[in-house]
Amino acid sequence: MSNDNLSITERLTNVAARANALCDTVNNQIGAINDALTNAENKFDNYMVGARAELSHVLLSKNQKMEPNDNGTAIKGFTTIGLERFEVIKEATIYAAAANDTDHTGRGVAQDFRSNVYNGYVNTPFHILRLKWKRNTAAHPARIDNNYWTGSQQGALSTGCYFKLLSGSVEGSMQAVKDYSNGWQLLGYHQKADSPAKSFYGPHTKLGLSASTLEEGEALICLFGTVSGFVDFDKAGWGVYPEFAKPSDVSVATAQLSTQQ
């Protein structure tokens, strides 16, 4: 039937029908596009989760087990700056099973950590240290573990530690990413790889001891270290990470082989 023979009402009805059909087609296409985008986003998210999980988190700093020196004035492999006084006490050693943990001072720190932070299997022993300090009069931040200058931190990295502030204050790039009971926190920091053309590094002050000059402080700390790649603090938490073999390790192994031959 020719449109010439239709009334105005019939013509408007046909136009409305064609418009509705066009709207349905557009809506269907929008739905298909949204489904495609959602599917692509899910694939990308799943890829990123897998890619991050496949990264080898290799320890870049030293002595994550946190062995103090013999006279309790430093942590082996760590440096400090801006402190008038620094005391290190080995409070506890955490082993694979809680039954084997050692409380070195009788203050119950091992049980405190197990009850409030983590009570599962530990893949290698580590120490919980009590730090006591007094910041000096310099305006420059007083920091611990300043390994900015080592040149080994290239690319994305993650820094973390379990920490319990007992008095005083702390500052720095590391922030509380998870709160536990009885004052324990997981402090963490992520350095992104934001350019392929420059070197990457940890911030000067990851963990600053005292925000004010001459302030005194005290804290419990364990597993302080920096590793390569992205560690998902929310899902993975923090742990003990493997290191590349050092020349000293190779020499020790060589000496042991020589004695066995």
mmCIF file with all atom_site columns, C-alpha atoms in Angstrom, residues 89-260:
data_model
loop_
_atom_site.group_PDB
_atom_site.id
_atom_site.type_symbol
_atom_site.label_atom_id
_atom_site.label_alt_id
_atom_site.label_comp_id
_atom_site.label_asym_id
_atom_site.label_entity_id
_atom_site.label_seq_id
_atom_site.pdbx_PDB_ins_code
_atom_site.Cartn_x
_atom_site.Cartn_y
_atom_site.Cartn_z
_atom_site.occupancy
_atom_site.B_iso_or_equiv
_atom_site.pdbx_formal_charge
_atom_site.auth_seq_id
_atom_site.auth_comp_id
_atom_site.auth_asym_id
_atom_site.auth_atom_id
_atom_site.pdbx_PDB_model_num
ATOM 1   C CA . ILE A 1 89  ? 66.584 -6.303  71.664 1.00 0.00 ? 89  ILE A CA 1
ATOM 2   C CA . LYS A 1 90  ? 65.801 -9.741  70.253 1.00 0.00 ? 90  LYS A CA 1
ATOM 3   C CA . GLU A 1 91  ? 62.415 -10.425 71.812 1.00 0.00 ? 91  GLU A CA 1
ATOM 4   C CA . ALA A 1 92  ? 61.308 -13.619 70.074 1.00 0.00 ? 92  ALA A CA 1
ATOM 5   C CA . THR A 1 93  ? 62.061 -16.053 67.278 1.00 0.00 ? 93  THR A CA 1
ATOM 6   C CA . ILE A 1 94  ? 59.161 -17.396 65.237 1.00 0.00 ? 94  ILE A CA 1
ATOM 7   C CA . TYR A 1 95  ? 59.569 -20.916 63.824 1.00 0.00 ? 95  TYR A CA 1
ATOM 8   C CA . ALA A 1 96  ? 57.556 -23.133 61.481 1.00 0.00 ? 96  ALA A CA 1
ATOM 9   C CA . ALA A 1 97  ? 55.224 -24.241 64.269 1.00 0.00 ? 97  ALA A CA 1
ATOM 10  C CA . ALA A 1 98  ? 54.078 -22.059 67.157 1.00 0.00 ? 98  ALA A CA 1
ATOM 11  C CA . ALA A 1 99  ? 55.094 -24.759 69.637 1.00 0.00 ? 99  ALA A CA 1
ATOM 12  C CA . ASN A 1 100 ? 58.733 -24.194 68.664 1.00 0.00 ? 100 ASN A CA 1
ATOM 13  C CA . ASP A 1 101 ? 58.720 -20.402 68.999 1.00 0.00 ? 101 ASP A CA 1
ATOM 14  C CA . THR A 1 102 ? 61.269 -18.921 71.406 1.00 0.00 ? 102 THR A CA 1
ATOM 15  C CA . ASP A 1 103 ? 60.501 -16.078 73.799 1.00 0.00 ? 103 ASP A CA 1
ATOM 16  C CA . HIS A 1 104 ? 63.949 -14.651 74.589 1.00 0.00 ? 104 HIS A CA 1
ATOM 17  C CA . THR A 1 105 ? 62.915 -12.073 77.202 1.00 0.00 ? 105 THR A CA 1
ATOM 18  C CA . GLY A 1 106 ? 59.867 -13.595 78.881 1.00 0.00 ? 106 GLY A CA 1
ATOM 19  C CA . ARG A 1 107 ? 57.617 -10.728 77.795 1.00 0.00 ? 107 ARG A CA 1
ATOM 20  C CA . GLY A 1 108 ? 55.346 -12.980 75.745 1.00 0.00 ? 108 GLY A CA 1
ATOM 21  C CA . VAL A 1 109 ? 56.012 -11.262 72.415 1.00 0.00 ? 109 VAL A CA 1
ATOM 22  C CA . ALA A 1 110 ? 55.931 -14.508 70.426 1.00 0.00 ? 110 ALA A CA 1
ATOM 23  C CA . GLN A 1 111 ? 52.484 -15.344 71.780 1.00 0.00 ? 111 GLN A CA 1
ATOM 24  C CA . ASP A 1 112 ? 51.359 -11.767 71.184 1.00 0.00 ? 112 ASP A CA 1
ATOM 25  C CA . PHE A 1 113 ? 52.344 -12.039 67.510 1.00 0.00 ? 113 PHE A CA 1
ATOM 26  C CA . ARG A 1 114 ? 50.788 -15.478 67.101 1.00 0.00 ? 114 ARG A CA 1
ATOM 27  C CA . SER A 1 115 ? 47.536 -14.455 68.772 1.00 0.00 ? 115 SER A CA 1
ATOM 28  C CA . ASN A 1 116 ? 47.057 -11.198 66.906 1.00 0.00 ? 116 ASN A CA 1
ATOM 29  C CA . VAL A 1 117 ? 48.905 -11.348 63.580 1.00 0.00 ? 117 VAL A CA 1
ATOM 30  C CA . TYR A 1 118 ? 49.646 -14.833 62.249 1.00 0.00 ? 118 TYR A CA 1
ATOM 31  C CA . ASN A 1 119 ? 49.368 -18.282 63.777 1.00 0.00 ? 119 ASN A CA 1
ATOM 32  C CA . GLY A 1 120 ? 50.048 -20.469 60.747 1.00 0.00 ? 120 GLY A CA 1
ATOM 33  C CA . TYR A 1 121 ? 53.040 -22.200 59.201 1.00 0.00 ? 121 TYR A CA 1
ATOM 34  C CA . VAL A 1 122 ? 56.215 -20.126 58.756 1.00 0.00 ? 122 VAL A CA 1
ATOM 35  C CA . ASN A 1 123 ? 58.534 -21.199 55.931 1.00 0.00 ? 123 ASN A CA 1
ATOM 36  C CA . THR A 1 124 ? 61.729 -20.014 57.633 1.00 0.00 ? 124 THR A CA 1
ATOM 37  C CA . PRO A 1 125 ? 62.507 -18.659 61.124 1.00 0.00 ? 125 PRO A CA 1
ATOM 38  C CA . PHE A 1 126 ? 62.623 -14.910 61.773 1.00 0.00 ? 126 PHE A CA 1
ATOM 39  C CA . HIS A 1 127 ? 63.089 -12.631 64.774 1.00 0.00 ? 127 HIS A CA 1
ATOM 40  C CA . ILE A 1 128 ? 60.818 -10.074 66.373 1.00 0.00 ? 128 ILE A CA 1
ATOM 41  C CA . LEU A 1 129 ? 62.888 -7.136  67.609 1.00 0.00 ? 129 LEU A CA 1
ATOM 42  C CA . ARG A 1 130 ? 62.195 -4.430  70.145 1.00 0.00 ? 130 ARG A CA 1
ATOM 43  C CA . LEU A 1 131 ? 63.593 -1.095  68.980 1.00 0.00 ? 131 LEU A CA 1
ATOM 44  C CA . LYS A 1 132 ? 64.251 1.786   71.375 1.00 0.00 ? 132 LYS A CA 1
ATOM 45  C CA . TRP A 1 133 ? 65.486 5.075   69.987 1.00 0.00 ? 133 TRP A CA 1
ATOM 46  C CA . LYS A 1 134 ? 65.918 8.795   70.451 1.00 0.00 ? 134 LYS A CA 1
ATOM 47  C CA . ARG A 1 135 ? 66.026 11.096  67.465 1.00 0.00 ? 135 ARG A CA 1
ATOM 48  C CA . ASN A 1 136 ? 68.770 13.711  67.316 1.00 0.00 ? 136 ASN A CA 1
ATOM 49  C CA . THR A 1 137 ? 68.409 17.448  66.715 1.00 0.00 ? 137 THR A CA 1
ATOM 50  C CA . ALA A 1 138 ? 68.791 17.360  62.909 1.00 0.00 ? 138 ALA A CA 1
ATOM 51  C CA . ALA A 1 139 ? 65.791 18.391  60.827 1.00 0.00 ? 139 ALA A CA 1
ATOM 52  C CA . HIS A 1 140 ? 66.510 15.614  58.336 1.00 0.00 ? 140 HIS A CA 1
ATOM 53  C CA . PRO A 1 141 ? 64.261 12.544  58.900 1.00 0.00 ? 141 PRO A CA 1
ATOM 54  C CA . ALA A 1 142 ? 65.726 9.864   61.149 1.00 0.00 ? 142 ALA A CA 1
ATOM 55  C CA . ARG A 1 143 ? 65.383 6.647   59.209 1.00 0.00 ? 143 ARG A CA 1
ATOM 56  C CA . ILE A 1 144 ? 66.125 2.955   59.368 1.00 0.00 ? 144 ILE A CA 1
ATOM 57  C CA . ASP A 1 145 ? 67.191 0.717   56.481 1.00 0.00 ? 145 ASP A CA 1
ATOM 58  C CA . ASN A 1 146 ? 68.215 3.424   54.052 1.00 0.00 ? 146 ASN A CA 1
ATOM 59  C CA . ASN A 1 147 ? 69.106 1.195   51.083 1.00 0.00 ? 147 ASN A CA 1
ATOM 60  C CA . TYR A 1 148 ? 68.173 3.822   48.507 1.00 0.00 ? 148 TYR A CA 1
ATOM 61  C CA . TRP A 1 149 ? 71.766 4.044   47.303 1.00 0.00 ? 149 TRP A CA 1
ATOM 62  C CA . THR A 1 150 ? 72.515 0.342   46.735 1.00 0.00 ? 150 THR A CA 1
ATOM 63  C CA . GLY A 1 151 ? 71.477 0.402   43.079 1.00 0.00 ? 151 GLY A CA 1
ATOM 64  C CA . SER A 1 152 ? 69.756 -2.986  43.296 1.00 0.00 ? 152 SER A CA 1
ATOM 65  C CA . GLN A 1 153 ? 66.188 -1.693  43.365 1.00 0.00 ? 153 GLN A CA 1
ATOM 66  C CA . GLN A 1 154 ? 65.293 -1.399  39.684 1.00 0.00 ? 154 GLN A CA 1
ATOM 67  C CA . GLY A 1 155 ? 61.687 -1.722  38.553 1.00 0.00 ? 155 GLY A CA 1
ATOM 68  C CA . ALA A 1 156 ? 58.519 -2.207  40.582 1.00 0.00 ? 156 ALA A CA 1
ATOM 69  C CA . LEU A 1 157 ? 59.058 -3.107  44.225 1.00 0.00 ? 157 LEU A CA 1
ATOM 70  C CA . SER A 1 158 ? 57.193 -3.703  47.472 1.00 0.00 ? 158 SER A CA 1
ATOM 71  C CA . THR A 1 159 ? 58.351 -2.873  50.996 1.00 0.00 ? 159 THR A CA 1
ATOM 72  C CA . GLY A 1 160 ? 56.692 -4.179  54.143 1.00 0.00 ? 160 GLY A CA 1
ATOM 73  C CA . CYS A 1 161 ? 57.028 -5.142  57.785 1.00 0.00 ? 161 CYS A CA 1
ATOM 74  C CA . TYR A 1 162 ? 54.889 -6.107  60.746 1.00 0.00 ? 162 TYR A CA 1
ATOM 75  C CA . PHE A 1 163 ? 55.030 -3.311  63.287 1.00 0.00 ? 163 PHE A CA 1
ATOM 76  C CA . LYS A 1 164 ? 53.696 -2.437  66.723 1.00 0.00 ? 164 LYS A CA 1
ATOM 77  C CA . LEU A 1 165 ? 54.327 1.089   67.967 1.00 0.00 ? 165 LEU A CA 1
ATOM 78  C CA . LEU A 1 166 ? 54.633 1.163   71.745 1.00 0.00 ? 166 LEU A CA 1
ATOM 79  C CA . SER A 1 167 ? 55.533 4.831   72.241 1.00 0.00 ? 167 SER A CA 1
ATOM 80  C CA . GLY A 1 168 ? 56.574 7.840   70.205 1.00 0.00 ? 168 GLY A CA 1
ATOM 81  C CA . SER A 1 169 ? 55.778 8.168   66.512 1.00 0.00 ? 169 SER A CA 1
ATOM 82  C CA . VAL A 1 170 ? 56.930 7.050   63.075 1.00 0.00 ? 170 VAL A CA 1
ATOM 83  C CA . GLU A 1 171 ? 56.762 8.601   59.617 1.00 0.00 ? 171 GLU A CA 1
ATOM 84  C CA . GLY A 1 172 ? 57.845 7.845   56.069 1.00 0.00 ? 172 GLY A CA 1
ATOM 85  C CA . SER A 1 173 ? 56.535 6.346   52.837 1.00 0.00 ? 173 SER A CA 1
ATOM 86  C CA . MET A 1 174 ? 55.316 3.134   54.444 1.00 0.00 ? 174 MET A CA 1
ATOM 87  C CA . GLN A 1 175 ? 51.713 3.311   55.580 1.00 0.00 ? 175 GLN A CA 1
ATOM 88  C CA . ALA A 1 176 ? 49.435 0.982   57.528 1.00 0.00 ? 176 ALA A CA 1
ATOM 89  C CA . VAL A 1 177 ? 47.771 -1.295  54.963 1.00 0.00 ? 177 VAL A CA 1
ATOM 90  C CA . LYS A 1 178 ? 46.255 -3.689  57.488 1.00 0.00 ? 178 LYS A CA 1
ATOM 91  C CA . ASP A 1 179 ? 45.390 -3.335  61.176 1.00 0.00 ? 179 ASP A CA 1
ATOM 92  C CA . TYR A 1 180 ? 45.498 -6.278  63.561 1.00 0.00 ? 180 TYR A CA 1
ATOM 93  C CA . SER A 1 181 ? 44.526 -6.617  67.206 1.00 0.00 ? 181 SER A CA 1
ATOM 94  C CA . ASN A 1 182 ? 46.558 -5.293  70.126 1.00 0.00 ? 182 ASN A CA 1
ATOM 95  C CA . GLY A 1 183 ? 48.300 -2.555  68.143 1.00 0.00 ? 183 GLY A CA 1
ATOM 96  C CA . TRP A 1 184 ? 49.941 -4.662  65.423 1.00 0.00 ? 184 TRP A CA 1
ATOM 97  C CA . GLN A 1 185 ? 49.942 -3.354  61.853 1.00 0.00 ? 185 GLN A CA 1
ATOM 98  C CA . LEU A 1 186 ? 51.220 -4.351  58.459 1.00 0.00 ? 186 LEU A CA 1
ATOM 99  C CA . LEU A 1 187 ? 53.105 -1.361  57.074 1.00 0.00 ? 187 LEU A CA 1
ATOM 100 C CA . GLY A 1 188 ? 53.596 -1.363  53.312 1.00 0.00 ? 188 GLY A CA 1
ATOM 101 C CA . TYR A 1 189 ? 54.705 0.632   50.307 1.00 0.00 ? 189 TYR A CA 1
ATOM 102 C CA . HIS A 1 190 ? 54.517 0.023   46.533 1.00 0.00 ? 190 HIS A CA 1
ATOM 103 C CA . GLN A 1 191 ? 56.903 1.586   44.025 1.00 0.00 ? 191 GLN A CA 1
ATOM 104 C CA . LYS A 1 192 ? 55.396 1.502   40.508 1.00 0.00 ? 192 LYS A CA 1
ATOM 105 C CA . ALA A 1 193 ? 57.414 1.036   37.333 1.00 0.00 ? 193 ALA A CA 1
ATOM 106 C CA . ASP A 1 194 ? 56.211 4.235   35.685 1.00 0.00 ? 194 ASP A CA 1
ATOM 107 C CA . SER A 1 195 ? 58.872 4.637   32.982 1.00 0.00 ? 195 SER A CA 1
ATOM 108 C CA . PRO A 1 196 ? 61.088 2.209   31.051 1.00 0.00 ? 196 PRO A CA 1
ATOM 109 C CA . ALA A 1 197 ? 63.703 4.933   30.538 1.00 0.00 ? 197 ALA A CA 1
ATOM 110 C CA . LYS A 1 198 ? 64.890 5.600   34.091 1.00 0.00 ? 198 LYS A CA 1
ATOM 111 C CA . SER A 1 199 ? 66.132 3.801   37.157 1.00 0.00 ? 199 SER A CA 1
ATOM 112 C CA . PHE A 1 200 ? 63.723 2.926   39.941 1.00 0.00 ? 200 PHE A CA 1
ATOM 113 C CA . TYR A 1 201 ? 64.499 3.085   43.611 1.00 0.00 ? 201 TYR A CA 1
ATOM 114 C CA . GLY A 1 202 ? 63.040 2.872   47.062 1.00 0.00 ? 202 GLY A CA 1
ATOM 115 C CA . PRO A 1 203 ? 62.171 6.171   48.761 1.00 0.00 ? 203 PRO A CA 1
ATOM 116 C CA . HIS A 1 204 ? 64.786 7.742   51.028 1.00 0.00 ? 204 HIS A CA 1
ATOM 117 C CA . THR A 1 205 ? 62.621 7.339   54.109 1.00 0.00 ? 205 THR A CA 1
ATOM 118 C CA . LYS A 1 206 ? 60.623 4.139   54.072 1.00 0.00 ? 206 LYS A CA 1
ATOM 119 C CA . LEU A 1 207 ? 60.372 4.062   57.860 1.00 0.00 ? 207 LEU A CA 1
ATOM 120 C CA . GLY A 1 208 ? 61.230 7.199   59.822 1.00 0.00 ? 208 GLY A CA 1
ATOM 121 C CA . LEU A 1 209 ? 61.707 6.897   63.568 1.00 0.00 ? 209 LEU A CA 1
ATOM 122 C CA . SER A 1 210 ? 60.010 9.843   65.309 1.00 0.00 ? 210 SER A CA 1
ATOM 123 C CA . ALA A 1 211 ? 58.320 12.724  63.551 1.00 0.00 ? 211 ALA A CA 1
ATOM 124 C CA . SER A 1 212 ? 59.856 15.312  65.907 1.00 0.00 ? 212 SER A CA 1
ATOM 125 C CA . THR A 1 213 ? 63.459 16.013  66.852 1.00 0.00 ? 213 THR A CA 1
ATOM 126 C CA . LEU A 1 214 ? 64.675 14.645  70.209 1.00 0.00 ? 214 LEU A CA 1
ATOM 127 C CA . GLU A 1 215 ? 61.557 12.473  70.442 1.00 0.00 ? 215 GLU A CA 1
ATOM 128 C CA . GLU A 1 216 ? 61.995 9.022   71.950 1.00 0.00 ? 216 GLU A CA 1
ATOM 129 C CA . GLY A 1 217 ? 60.171 5.932   70.776 1.00 0.00 ? 217 GLY A CA 1
ATOM 130 C CA . GLU A 1 218 ? 59.789 2.201   71.153 1.00 0.00 ? 218 GLU A CA 1
ATOM 131 C CA . ALA A 1 219 ? 58.335 -0.438  68.835 1.00 0.00 ? 219 ALA A CA 1
ATOM 132 C CA . LEU A 1 220 ? 58.237 -4.114  67.933 1.00 0.00 ? 220 LEU A CA 1
ATOM 133 C CA . ILE A 1 221 ? 59.151 -4.994  64.358 1.00 0.00 ? 221 ILE A CA 1
ATOM 134 C CA . CYS A 1 222 ? 59.737 -8.056  62.183 1.00 0.00 ? 222 CYS A CA 1
ATOM 135 C CA . LEU A 1 223 ? 60.258 -9.062  58.549 1.00 0.00 ? 223 LEU A CA 1
ATOM 136 C CA . PHE A 1 224 ? 61.281 -5.566  57.397 1.00 0.00 ? 224 PHE A CA 1
ATOM 137 C CA . GLY A 1 225 ? 62.431 -5.843  53.798 1.00 0.00 ? 225 GLY A CA 1
ATOM 138 C CA . THR A 1 226 ? 62.017 -4.848  50.162 1.00 0.00 ? 226 THR A CA 1
ATOM 139 C CA . VAL A 1 227 ? 61.292 -7.288  47.341 1.00 0.00 ? 227 VAL A CA 1
ATOM 140 C CA . SER A 1 228 ? 60.969 -7.053  43.571 1.00 0.00 ? 228 SER A CA 1
ATOM 141 C CA . GLY A 1 229 ? 57.537 -6.831  41.975 1.00 0.00 ? 229 GLY A CA 1
ATOM 142 C CA . PHE A 1 230 ? 54.051 -6.228  43.325 1.00 0.00 ? 230 PHE A CA 1
ATOM 143 C CA . VAL A 1 231 ? 52.985 -7.979  46.532 1.00 0.00 ? 231 VAL A CA 1
ATOM 144 C CA . ASP A 1 232 ? 49.241 -8.002  47.140 1.00 0.00 ? 232 ASP A CA 1
ATOM 145 C CA . PHE A 1 233 ? 49.166 -6.944  50.789 1.00 0.00 ? 233 PHE A CA 1
ATOM 146 C CA . ASP A 1 234 ? 45.407 -7.557  51.064 1.00 0.00 ? 234 ASP A CA 1
ATOM 147 C CA . LYS A 1 235 ? 45.465 -11.159 49.852 1.00 0.00 ? 235 LYS A CA 1
ATOM 148 C CA . ALA A 1 236 ? 49.033 -12.318 50.418 1.00 0.00 ? 236 ALA A CA 1
ATOM 149 C CA . GLY A 1 237 ? 49.967 -10.303 53.489 1.00 0.00 ? 237 GLY A CA 1
ATOM 150 C CA . TRP A 1 238 ? 53.724 -10.308 54.035 1.00 0.00 ? 238 TRP A CA 1
ATOM 151 C CA . GLY A 1 239 ? 56.295 -13.028 54.609 1.00 0.00 ? 239 GLY A CA 1
ATOM 152 C CA . VAL A 1 240 ? 59.891 -14.195 54.324 1.00 0.00 ? 240 VAL A CA 1
ATOM 153 C CA . TYR A 1 241 ? 61.207 -13.884 50.767 1.00 0.00 ? 241 TYR A CA 1
ATOM 154 C CA . PRO A 1 242 ? 64.086 -15.687 49.033 1.00 0.00 ? 242 PRO A CA 1
ATOM 155 C CA . GLU A 1 243 ? 67.377 -14.037 48.204 1.00 0.00 ? 243 GLU A CA 1
ATOM 156 C CA . PHE A 1 244 ? 69.802 -14.478 45.339 1.00 0.00 ? 244 PHE A CA 1
ATOM 157 C CA . ALA A 1 245 ? 72.973 -16.256 46.386 1.00 0.00 ? 245 ALA A CA 1
ATOM 158 C CA . LYS A 1 246 ? 75.628 -13.811 47.588 1.00 0.00 ? 246 LYS A CA 1
ATOM 159 C CA . PRO A 1 247 ? 79.350 -14.196 46.878 1.00 0.00 ? 247 PRO A CA 1
ATOM 160 C CA . SER A 1 248 ? 79.853 -14.993 50.555 1.00 0.00 ? 248 SER A CA 1
ATOM 161 C CA . ASP A 1 249 ? 77.358 -17.858 50.256 1.00 0.00 ? 249 ASP A CA 1
ATOM 162 C CA . VAL A 1 250 ? 79.259 -19.259 47.288 1.00 0.00 ? 250 VAL A CA 1
ATOM 163 C CA . SER A 1 251 ? 82.604 -19.093 49.098 1.00 0.00 ? 251 SER A CA 1
ATOM 164 C CA . VAL A 1 252 ? 81.154 -20.863 52.128 1.00 0.00 ? 252 VAL A CA 1
ATOM 165 C CA . ALA A 1 253 ? 79.678 -23.587 49.916 1.00 0.00 ? 253 ALA A CA 1
ATOM 166 C CA . THR A 1 254 ? 82.996 -23.969 48.089 1.00 0.00 ? 254 THR A CA 1
ATOM 167 C CA . ALA A 1 255 ? 84.856 -24.330 51.377 1.00 0.00 ? 255 ALA A CA 1
ATOM 168 C CA . GLN A 1 256 ? 82.386 -26.959 52.565 1.00 0.00 ? 256 GLN A CA 1
ATOM 169 C CA . LEU A 1 257 ? 82.808 -28.945 49.346 1.00 0.00 ? 257 LEU A CA 1
ATOM 170 C CA . SER A 1 258 ? 86.593 -28.777 49.682 1.00 0.00 ? 258 SER A CA 1
ATOM 171 C CA . THR A 1 259 ? 86.503 -30.274 53.161 1.00 0.00 ? 259 THR A CA 1
ATOM 172 C CA . GLN A 1 260 ? 84.292 -33.116 51.971 1.00 0.00 ? 260 GLN A CA 1
#
